[in-house]
XYZ file of C-alpha atoms in Angstrom:
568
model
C 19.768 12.291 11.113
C 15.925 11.481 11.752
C 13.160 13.874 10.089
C 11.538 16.554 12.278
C 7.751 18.740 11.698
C 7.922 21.566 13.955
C 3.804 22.582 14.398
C 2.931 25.665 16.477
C 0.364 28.584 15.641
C 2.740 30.750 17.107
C 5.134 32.534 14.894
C 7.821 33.788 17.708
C 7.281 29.809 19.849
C 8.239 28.606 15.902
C 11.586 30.900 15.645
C 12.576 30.862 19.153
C 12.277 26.962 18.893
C 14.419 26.664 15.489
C 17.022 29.409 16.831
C 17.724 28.146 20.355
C 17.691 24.347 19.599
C 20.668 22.918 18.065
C 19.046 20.144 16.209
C 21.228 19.065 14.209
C 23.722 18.217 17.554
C 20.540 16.508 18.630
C 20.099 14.024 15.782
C 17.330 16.304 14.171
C 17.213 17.960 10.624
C 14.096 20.396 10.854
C 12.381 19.824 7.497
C 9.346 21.979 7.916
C 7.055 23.755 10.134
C 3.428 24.517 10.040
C 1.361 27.016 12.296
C -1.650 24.949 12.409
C -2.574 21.218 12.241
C -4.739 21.233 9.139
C -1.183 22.861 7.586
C 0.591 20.363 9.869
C -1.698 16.820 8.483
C -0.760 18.231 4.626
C 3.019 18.817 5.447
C 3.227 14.922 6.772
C 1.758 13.492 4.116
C 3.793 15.697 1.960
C 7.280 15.575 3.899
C 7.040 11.885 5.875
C 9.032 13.074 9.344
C 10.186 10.494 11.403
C 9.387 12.959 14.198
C 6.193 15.462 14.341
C 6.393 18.320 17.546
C 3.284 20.003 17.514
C 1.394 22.296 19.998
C -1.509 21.433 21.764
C -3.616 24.447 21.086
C -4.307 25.424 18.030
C -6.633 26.616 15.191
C -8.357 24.558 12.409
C -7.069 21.479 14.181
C -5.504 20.889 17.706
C -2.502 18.535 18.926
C -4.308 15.677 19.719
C -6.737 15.771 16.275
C -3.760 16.431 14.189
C -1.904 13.533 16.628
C -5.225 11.292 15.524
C -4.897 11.953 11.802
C -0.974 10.899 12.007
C -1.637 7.472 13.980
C -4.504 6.447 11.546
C -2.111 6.977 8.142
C 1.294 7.201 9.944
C 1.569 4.728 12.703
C 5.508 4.467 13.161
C 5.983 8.582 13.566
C 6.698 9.457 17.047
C 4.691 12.623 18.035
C 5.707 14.955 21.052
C 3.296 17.094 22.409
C 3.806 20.882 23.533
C 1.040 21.716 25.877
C 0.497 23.486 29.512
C -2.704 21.330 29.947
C -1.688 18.835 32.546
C -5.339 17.788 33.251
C -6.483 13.914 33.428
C -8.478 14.102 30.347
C -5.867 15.159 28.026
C -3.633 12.308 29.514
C -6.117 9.796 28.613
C -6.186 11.171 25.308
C -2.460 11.294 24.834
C -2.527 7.171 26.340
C -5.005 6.197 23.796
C -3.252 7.735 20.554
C 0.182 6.408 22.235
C 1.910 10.095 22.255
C 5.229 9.227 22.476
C 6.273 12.035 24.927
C 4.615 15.406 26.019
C 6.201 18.827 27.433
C 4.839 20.979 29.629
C 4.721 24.695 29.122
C 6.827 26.639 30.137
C 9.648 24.599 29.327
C 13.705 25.508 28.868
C 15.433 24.453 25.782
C 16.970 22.151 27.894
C 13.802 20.164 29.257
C 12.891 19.935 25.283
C 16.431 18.821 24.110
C 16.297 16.066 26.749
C 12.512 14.945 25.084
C 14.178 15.221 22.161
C 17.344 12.906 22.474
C 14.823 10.327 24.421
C 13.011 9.454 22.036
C 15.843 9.811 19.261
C 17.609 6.648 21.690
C 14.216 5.247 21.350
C 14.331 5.527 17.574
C 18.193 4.513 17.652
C 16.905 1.191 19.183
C 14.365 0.140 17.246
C 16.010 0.324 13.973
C 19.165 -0.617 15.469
C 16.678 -3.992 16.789
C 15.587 -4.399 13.059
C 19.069 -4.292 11.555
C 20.913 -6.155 13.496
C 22.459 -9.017 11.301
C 23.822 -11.175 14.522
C 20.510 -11.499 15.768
C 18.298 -11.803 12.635
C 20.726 -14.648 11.532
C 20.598 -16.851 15.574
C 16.303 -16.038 15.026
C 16.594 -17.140 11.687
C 18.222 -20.194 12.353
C 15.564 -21.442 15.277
C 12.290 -20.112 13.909
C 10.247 -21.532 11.473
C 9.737 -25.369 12.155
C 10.318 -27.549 9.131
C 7.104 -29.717 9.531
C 4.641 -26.531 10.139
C 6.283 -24.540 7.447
C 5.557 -27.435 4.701
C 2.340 -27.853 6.029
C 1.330 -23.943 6.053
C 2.920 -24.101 2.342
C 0.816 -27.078 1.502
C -2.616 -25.005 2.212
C -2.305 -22.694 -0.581
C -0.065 -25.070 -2.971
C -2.459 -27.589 -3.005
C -6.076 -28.600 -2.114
C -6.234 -29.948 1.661
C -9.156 -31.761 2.682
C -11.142 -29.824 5.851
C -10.254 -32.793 8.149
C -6.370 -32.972 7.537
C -6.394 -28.759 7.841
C -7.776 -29.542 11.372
C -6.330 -32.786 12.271
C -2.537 -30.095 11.262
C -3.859 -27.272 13.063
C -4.360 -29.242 15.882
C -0.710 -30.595 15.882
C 0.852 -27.521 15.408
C -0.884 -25.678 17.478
C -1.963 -23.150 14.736
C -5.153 -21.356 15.423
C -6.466 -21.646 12.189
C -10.126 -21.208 12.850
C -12.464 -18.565 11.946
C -15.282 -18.235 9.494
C -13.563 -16.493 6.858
C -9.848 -15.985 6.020
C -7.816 -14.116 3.270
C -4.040 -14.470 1.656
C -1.883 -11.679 1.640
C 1.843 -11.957 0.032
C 4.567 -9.070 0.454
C 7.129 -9.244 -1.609
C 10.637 -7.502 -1.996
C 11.005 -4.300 -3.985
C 14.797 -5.426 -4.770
C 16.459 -7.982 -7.156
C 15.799 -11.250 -4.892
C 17.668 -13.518 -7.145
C 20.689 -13.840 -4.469
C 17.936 -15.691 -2.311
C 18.130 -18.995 -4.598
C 21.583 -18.347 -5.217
C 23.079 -18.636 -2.333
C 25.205 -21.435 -0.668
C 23.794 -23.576 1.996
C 26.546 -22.042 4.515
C 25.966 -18.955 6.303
C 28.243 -15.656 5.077
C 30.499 -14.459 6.655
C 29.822 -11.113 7.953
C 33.202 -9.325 8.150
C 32.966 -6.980 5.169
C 29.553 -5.443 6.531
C 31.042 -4.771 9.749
C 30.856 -0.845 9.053
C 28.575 1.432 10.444
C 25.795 2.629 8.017
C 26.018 6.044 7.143
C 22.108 6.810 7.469
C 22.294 6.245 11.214
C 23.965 8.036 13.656
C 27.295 7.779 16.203
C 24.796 6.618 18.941
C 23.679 3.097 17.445
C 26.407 0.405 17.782
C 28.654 -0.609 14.829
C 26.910 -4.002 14.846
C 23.246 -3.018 14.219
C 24.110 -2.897 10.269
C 22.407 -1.588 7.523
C 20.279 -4.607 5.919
C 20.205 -2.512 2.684
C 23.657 -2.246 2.319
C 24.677 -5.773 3.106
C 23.208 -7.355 0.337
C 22.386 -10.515 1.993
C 18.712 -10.797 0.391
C 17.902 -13.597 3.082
C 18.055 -11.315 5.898
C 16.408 -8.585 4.423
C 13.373 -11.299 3.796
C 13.973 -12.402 7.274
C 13.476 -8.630 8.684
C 10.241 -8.295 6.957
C 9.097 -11.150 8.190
C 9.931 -9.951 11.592
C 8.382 -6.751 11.516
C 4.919 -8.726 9.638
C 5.012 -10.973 12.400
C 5.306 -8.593 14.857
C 2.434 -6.535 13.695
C 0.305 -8.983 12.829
C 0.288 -10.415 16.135
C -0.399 -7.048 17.594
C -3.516 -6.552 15.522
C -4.251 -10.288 16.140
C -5.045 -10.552 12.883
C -3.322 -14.121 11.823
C 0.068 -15.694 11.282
C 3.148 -15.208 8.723
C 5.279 -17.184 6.966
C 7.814 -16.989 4.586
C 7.223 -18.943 1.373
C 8.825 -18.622 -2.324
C 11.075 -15.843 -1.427
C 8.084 -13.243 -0.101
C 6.574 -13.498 3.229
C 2.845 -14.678 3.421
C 0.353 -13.192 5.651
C -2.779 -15.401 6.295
C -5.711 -13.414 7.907
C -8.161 -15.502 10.212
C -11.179 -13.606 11.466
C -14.476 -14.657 13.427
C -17.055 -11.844 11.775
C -19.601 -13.512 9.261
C -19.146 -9.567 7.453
C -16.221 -9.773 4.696
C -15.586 -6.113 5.232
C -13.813 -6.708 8.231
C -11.085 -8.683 7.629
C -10.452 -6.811 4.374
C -9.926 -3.720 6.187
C -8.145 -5.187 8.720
C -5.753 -6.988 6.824
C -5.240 -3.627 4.296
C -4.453 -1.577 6.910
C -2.160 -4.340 8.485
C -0.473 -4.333 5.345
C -0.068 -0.859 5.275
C 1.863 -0.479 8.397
C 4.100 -3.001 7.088
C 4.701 -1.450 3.886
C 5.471 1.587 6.157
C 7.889 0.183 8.611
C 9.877 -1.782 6.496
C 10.291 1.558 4.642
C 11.007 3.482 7.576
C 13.154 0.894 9.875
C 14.944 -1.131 6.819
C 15.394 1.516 4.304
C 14.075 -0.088 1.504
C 10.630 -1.072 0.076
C 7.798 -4.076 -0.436
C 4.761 -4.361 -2.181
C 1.902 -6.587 -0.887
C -0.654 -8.205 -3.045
C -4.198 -8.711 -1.246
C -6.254 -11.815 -2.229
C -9.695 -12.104 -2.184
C -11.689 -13.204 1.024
C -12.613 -16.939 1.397
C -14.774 -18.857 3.914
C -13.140 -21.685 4.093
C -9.081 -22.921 3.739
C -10.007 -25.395 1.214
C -10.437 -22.357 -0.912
C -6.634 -20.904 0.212
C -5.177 -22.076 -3.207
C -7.661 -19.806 -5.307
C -6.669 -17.216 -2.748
C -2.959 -17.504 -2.523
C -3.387 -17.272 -6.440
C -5.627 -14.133 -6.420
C -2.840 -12.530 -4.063
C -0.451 -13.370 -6.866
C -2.385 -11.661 -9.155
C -2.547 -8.323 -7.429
C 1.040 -8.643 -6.732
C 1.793 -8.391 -10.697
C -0.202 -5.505 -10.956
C 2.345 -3.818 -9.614
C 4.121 -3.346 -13.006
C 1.295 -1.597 -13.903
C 0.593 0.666 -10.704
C 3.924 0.986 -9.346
C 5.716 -0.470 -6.231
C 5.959 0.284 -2.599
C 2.181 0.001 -2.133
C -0.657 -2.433 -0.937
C -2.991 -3.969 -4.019
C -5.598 -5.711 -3.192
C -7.407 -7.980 -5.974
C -10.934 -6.683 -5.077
C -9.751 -2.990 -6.506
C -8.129 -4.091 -9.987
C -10.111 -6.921 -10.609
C -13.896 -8.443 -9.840
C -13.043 -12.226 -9.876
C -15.438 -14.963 -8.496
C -14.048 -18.435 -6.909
C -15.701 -20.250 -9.718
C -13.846 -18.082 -12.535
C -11.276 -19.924 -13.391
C -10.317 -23.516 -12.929
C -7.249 -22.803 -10.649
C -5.865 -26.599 -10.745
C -4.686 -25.765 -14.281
C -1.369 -23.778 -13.375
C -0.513 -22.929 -16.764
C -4.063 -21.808 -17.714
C -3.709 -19.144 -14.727
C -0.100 -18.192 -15.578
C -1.373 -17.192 -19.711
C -4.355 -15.211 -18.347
C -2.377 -13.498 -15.660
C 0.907 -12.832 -18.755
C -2.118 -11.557 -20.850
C -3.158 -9.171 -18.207
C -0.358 -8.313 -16.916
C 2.515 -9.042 -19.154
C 5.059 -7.595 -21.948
C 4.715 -8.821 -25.431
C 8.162 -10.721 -24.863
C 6.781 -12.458 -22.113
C 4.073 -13.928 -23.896
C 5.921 -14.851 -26.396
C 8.199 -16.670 -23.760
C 5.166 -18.028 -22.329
C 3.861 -19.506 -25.402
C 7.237 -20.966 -26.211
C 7.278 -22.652 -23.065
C 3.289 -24.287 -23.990
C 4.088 -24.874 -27.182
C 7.583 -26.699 -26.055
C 5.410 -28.649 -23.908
C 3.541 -30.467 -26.091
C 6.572 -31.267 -28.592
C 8.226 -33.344 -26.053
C 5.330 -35.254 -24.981
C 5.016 -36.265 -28.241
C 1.143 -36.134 -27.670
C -1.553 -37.468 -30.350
C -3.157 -35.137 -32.731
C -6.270 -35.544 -31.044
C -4.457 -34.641 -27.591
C -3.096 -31.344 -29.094
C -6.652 -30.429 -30.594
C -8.049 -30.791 -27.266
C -5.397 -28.852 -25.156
C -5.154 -26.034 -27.964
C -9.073 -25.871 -27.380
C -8.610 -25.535 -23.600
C -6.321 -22.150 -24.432
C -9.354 -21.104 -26.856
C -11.687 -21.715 -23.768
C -9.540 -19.727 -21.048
C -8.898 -16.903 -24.114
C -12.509 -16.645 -24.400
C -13.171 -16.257 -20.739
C -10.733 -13.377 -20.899
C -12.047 -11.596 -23.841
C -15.326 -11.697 -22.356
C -14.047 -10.570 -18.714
C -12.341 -8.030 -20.372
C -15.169 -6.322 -22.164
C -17.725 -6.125 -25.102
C -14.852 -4.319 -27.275
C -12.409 -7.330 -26.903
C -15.311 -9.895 -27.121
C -16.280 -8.356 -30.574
C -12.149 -7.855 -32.184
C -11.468 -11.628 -30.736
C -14.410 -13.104 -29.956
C -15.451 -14.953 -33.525
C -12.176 -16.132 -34.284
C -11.295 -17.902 -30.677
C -14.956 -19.455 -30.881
C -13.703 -20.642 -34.205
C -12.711 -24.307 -32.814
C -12.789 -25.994 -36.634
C -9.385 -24.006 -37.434
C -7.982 -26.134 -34.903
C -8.216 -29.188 -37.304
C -6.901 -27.123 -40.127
C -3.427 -26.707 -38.468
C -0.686 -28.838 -40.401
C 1.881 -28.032 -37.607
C 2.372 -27.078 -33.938
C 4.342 -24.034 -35.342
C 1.018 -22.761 -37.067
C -1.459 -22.946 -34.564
C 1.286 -21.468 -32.050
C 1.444 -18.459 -34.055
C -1.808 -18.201 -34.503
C -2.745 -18.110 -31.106
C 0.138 -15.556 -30.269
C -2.019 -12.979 -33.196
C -4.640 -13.818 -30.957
C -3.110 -13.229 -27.516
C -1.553 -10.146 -28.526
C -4.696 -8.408 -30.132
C -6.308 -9.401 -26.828
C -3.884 -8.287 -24.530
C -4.086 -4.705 -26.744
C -8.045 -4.504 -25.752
C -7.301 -5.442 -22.333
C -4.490 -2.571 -21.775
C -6.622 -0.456 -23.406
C -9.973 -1.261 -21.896
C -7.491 -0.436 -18.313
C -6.956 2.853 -19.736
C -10.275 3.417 -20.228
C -11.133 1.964 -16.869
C -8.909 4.536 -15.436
C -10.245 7.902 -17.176
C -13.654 6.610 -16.422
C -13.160 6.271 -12.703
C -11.606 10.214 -12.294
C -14.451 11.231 -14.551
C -16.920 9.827 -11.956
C -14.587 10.913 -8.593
C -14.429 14.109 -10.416
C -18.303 14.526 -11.102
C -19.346 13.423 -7.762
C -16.508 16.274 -5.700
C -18.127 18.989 -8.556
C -21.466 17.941 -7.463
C -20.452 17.865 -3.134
C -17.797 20.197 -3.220
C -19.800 22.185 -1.009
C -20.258 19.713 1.752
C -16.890 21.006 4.344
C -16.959 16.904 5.299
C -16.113 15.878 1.469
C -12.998 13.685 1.740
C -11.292 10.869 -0.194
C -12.916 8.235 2.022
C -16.203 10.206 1.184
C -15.515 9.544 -2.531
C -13.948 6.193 -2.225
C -16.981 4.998 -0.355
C -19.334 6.174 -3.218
C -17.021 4.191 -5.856
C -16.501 1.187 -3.723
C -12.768 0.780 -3.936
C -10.195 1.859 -1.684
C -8.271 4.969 -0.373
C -4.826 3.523 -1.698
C -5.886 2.341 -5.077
C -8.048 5.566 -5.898
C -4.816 7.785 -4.986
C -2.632 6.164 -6.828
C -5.311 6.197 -10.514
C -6.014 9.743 -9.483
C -2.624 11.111 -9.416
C -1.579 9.104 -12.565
C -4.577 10.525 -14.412
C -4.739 14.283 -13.499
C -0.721 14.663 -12.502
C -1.771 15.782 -8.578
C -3.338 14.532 -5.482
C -6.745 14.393 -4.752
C -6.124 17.070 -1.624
C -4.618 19.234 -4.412
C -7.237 18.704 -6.608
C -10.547 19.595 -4.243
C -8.202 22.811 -2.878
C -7.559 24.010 -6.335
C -11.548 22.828 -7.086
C -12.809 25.063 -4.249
C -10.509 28.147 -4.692
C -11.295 28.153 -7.903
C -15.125 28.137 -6.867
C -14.215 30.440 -4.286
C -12.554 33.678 -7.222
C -16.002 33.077 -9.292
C -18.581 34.092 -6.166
C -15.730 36.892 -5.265
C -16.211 38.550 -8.549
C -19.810 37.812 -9.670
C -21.308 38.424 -6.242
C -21.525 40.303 -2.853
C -21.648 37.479 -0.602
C -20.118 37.934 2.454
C -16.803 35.801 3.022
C -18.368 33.523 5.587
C -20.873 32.671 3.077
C -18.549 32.031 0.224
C -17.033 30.093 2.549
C -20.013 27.674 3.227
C -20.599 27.846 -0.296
C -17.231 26.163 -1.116
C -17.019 23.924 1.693
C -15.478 25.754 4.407
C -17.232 25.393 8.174
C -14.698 27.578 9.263
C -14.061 31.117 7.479
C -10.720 32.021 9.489
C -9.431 28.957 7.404
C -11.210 29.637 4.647
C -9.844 33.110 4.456
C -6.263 31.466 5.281
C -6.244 28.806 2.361
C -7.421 31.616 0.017
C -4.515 33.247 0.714
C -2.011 30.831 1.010
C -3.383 29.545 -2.557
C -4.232 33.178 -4.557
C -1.503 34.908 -2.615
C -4.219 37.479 -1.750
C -6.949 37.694 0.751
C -10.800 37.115 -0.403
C -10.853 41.235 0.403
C -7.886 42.266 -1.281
C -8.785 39.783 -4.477
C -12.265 40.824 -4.603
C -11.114 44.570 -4.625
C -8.631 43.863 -7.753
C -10.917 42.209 -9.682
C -13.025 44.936 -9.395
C -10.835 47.606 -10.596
C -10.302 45.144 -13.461
């Protein structure tokens, strides 16, 4: 049963449509309606139909905005259009936002059920293309080639010297050219250890022979359900399919799978780094989205940092790494890129040393059991190489060194609780056993790794506090948005939503409505400004919406609240 918005500004259009259609018969469970498309953009990001029917006239915002605001943050909803404009422009319009089907007024229930069941076979196809197990396994078997795989693995697990990268490229045919690049991993929001536990031979496929109960009659028994197969290899496989498939569309780069995620690397010709960051976020976005949508389950993609040349791809296969573990802190099912969590500079860190970057990332990152774990494992190290004293001075100094660096990263309050002791590199020669000086560093990683989850905290609060100052200072302004604010704090729309709503317990849209309502009550009982200019006072171009908001929020009308406050 696929998701359905109903959007019309008429009241009687809205009934007649719910009463005479039998939507359910038609695939279709009706999960809300709106009566304009400002109403109608909320209600989407609220509700996430798989299907939005909307009118093409109508206040606040018409069809084809509203159909503009869905393709920019929605890209796999199909949108049908209700309209009795059948004029050249508006088909343009409709070709250009890819409007999925349109239906001209007047139209019989009948001419709308048979838009309605075309594009549900439409829908029926595509996820019955991306589940089906026969063909995902015959493409998995003969994609892939062994030689360009190792060598595309080889980029960003090693350094590869400029002339062998082209002398490959040109072998393989791999257009890996441009002036700067980035490394994007997705990874699978579901246990993934099947994927190195499996035999070599393929599974047989007889018990998941069953129709899956999320999709309907209509889609043949053998598209499966990847979800409910279990088979983590194919569920890999069909997110690699649907990256690939995207990313060639936006011609954006080249996937591959690698380590049980898939790897996105972005090529791109533009001497700006802004480009291929936003390109590759909101590639990564409708990604996330479609493997939610046409796979049923979820991803989460870590975004490295942008690099000019491949030599460079280890430090930013490793920086995509990194903003792929924040993801215990920030949740999954989202796109991170490094940029928004961390600042980090190519020269940093030393990223050759693969145990210094695994500590620091555990220390930012990390439980207290997995340090511990880690430490064992350093510690352990050195035991069995039966090293010299002199050795184990010098490699317990290198942890001091890479400490230090992320004490002072992390801020001046870290620095000062840790910063004396980890510069004190003559205690080293006081330890009288490994044992010691392992314990000794854990007191040290743990106080640090304290600062640092507190410092985050801190980070957070302080970045509302400034959002929050800066909409209290522009609330006015009717074209204040979250790209508005996210522009004036440099980071992007996804990160900032997600800090926002953990801090303050609702969205930003929330947040500004309840802001400028709240605005709105003050000048309705301490002044006599006309509506229209309360409305412009709070933000509102438009005073029919104005006036429609105010009541939707207050349950009252500006008139009817200004009247009760004052016989208060």
């Amino acid at each position: 049963m696929y998701k359905l918005l109903l959007v019309d500004d008429e009241e009687d259009v809205r009934e007649g449509l719910l009463r005479e259609i039998e939507w359910s018969g038609c695939g279709y469970e009706v999960i809300g309606t709106a009566e304009n498309g400002r109403e109608a953009l909320e209600a989407v990001d609220k509700l996430r139909p798989d299907v939005v029917v909307t009118d093409i006239q109508m206040p606040f915002l018409n069809g084809l905005q509203l159909s503009e605001g869905i393709r920019d943050q929605f890209p796999t909803i199909k949108i049908i259009i209700l309209t009795g404009y059948d004029e050249f422009e508006y088909a343009q319009k409709a070709v250009k936002l890819h409007i999925d089907e349109y239906v001209l007024k007047p139209f019989s229930s009948q001419e709308l059920i048979d838009v309605l069941l075309k594009v549900k076979t439409s829908m029926d196809e595509e996820q019955a293309q991306r589940e089906n197990v026969h063909v995902l396994q015959e493409h998995y078997r003969s994609s892939l080639p062994v030689l360009k795989e190792v060598f595309l693995a080889s980029l960003f697990t090693r350094k590869v010297n400029r002339k062998e990268i082209d002398e490959k490229s040109r072998i393989y045919d791999l257009p890996l050219c441009g002036s700067q690049f980035m490394l994007s991993v997705i990874s699978l929001d579901i246990p993934c250890s099947l994927l190195s536990n499996r035999k070599e031979e393929e599974p047989s496929l007889q018990p998941f022979i069953q129709q899956s109960p999320q999709r309907d009659a209509g889609v043949p028994q053998h598209a499966l359900s990847l979800k409910d197969t279990g088979d983590s290899r194919l569920q890999l496989f069909a997110v690699y399919n649907i990256a690939e498939e995207i990313v060639h569309k936006h011609e954006l780069g080249f996937v591959m799978i690698h380590n049980e995620e898939v790897v996105l690397i972005s090529c791109d010709e533009s001497p700006d780094m802004e480009p291929i960051r936003q390109r590759t976020l909101l590639v990564l976005e409708e990604i996330r989205q479609s493997v939610e949508r046409y796979l049923r389950f979820s991803v989460t993609a870590g975004a490295g940092t942008v690099i000019h040349t491949l030599e460079e791809a280890p430090y930013a296969y490793n920086a995509a790494i990194a903003a792929l573990d924040y993801r215990v802190i920030l949740g999954s099912n989202r796109v991170i890129c490094i940029d928004d969590v961390e600042m980090r500079m190519v020269e940093k860190l030393c990223f050759d040393h693969w145990k210094e970057e695994a500590l620091i990332r555990c220390l930012k990152v990390g439980t207290a059991e997995e340090l511990r774990g880690m430490l064992d494992s350093l510690f352990q190290g050195l035991m069995e190489a039966h090293i010299s004293v002199k050795d184990f001075q010098i490699y317990v100094m290198e942890m001091l060194i890479a400490l230090m660096k992320v004490a002072r990263d992390a801020g001046q309050a870290a620095d000062t609780a840790v910063g004396d002791e980890l510069a004190s590199f003559e205690r080293i020669r006081e330890f009288r056993h490994m044992e010691e000086a392992k314990q000794w560093v854990l007191q040290l990683c743990t106080r640090l790794m304290h600062h640092i989850a507190a410092d985050r905290q801190t980070s957070y609060k302080k970045l509302v506090q400034e959002a929050t100052s800066f909409v209290e200072a522009n609330y006015e302004n009717s074209d204040l948005s979250i790209t508005m604010v996210c522009g004036h704090l440099h980071i992007s729309a996804g990160y900032f939503s997600s800090i926002f709503k953990k801090e303050t317990k609702m969205t930003f849209i929330n947040y500004l409505l309840q802001l400028r309502m709240e605005k709105a009550k003050q000048y309705l009982r301490s002044s006599d400004w006309k509506t229209f200019e309360i409305a412009e006072q709070v933000g509102y171009s438009d005073p029919n919406y104005f006036s429609y908001s105010f009541k939707k929020y207050a349950g009252l009308s500006p008139k009817e609240y200004r009247s009760r406050a004052d016989e208060g």
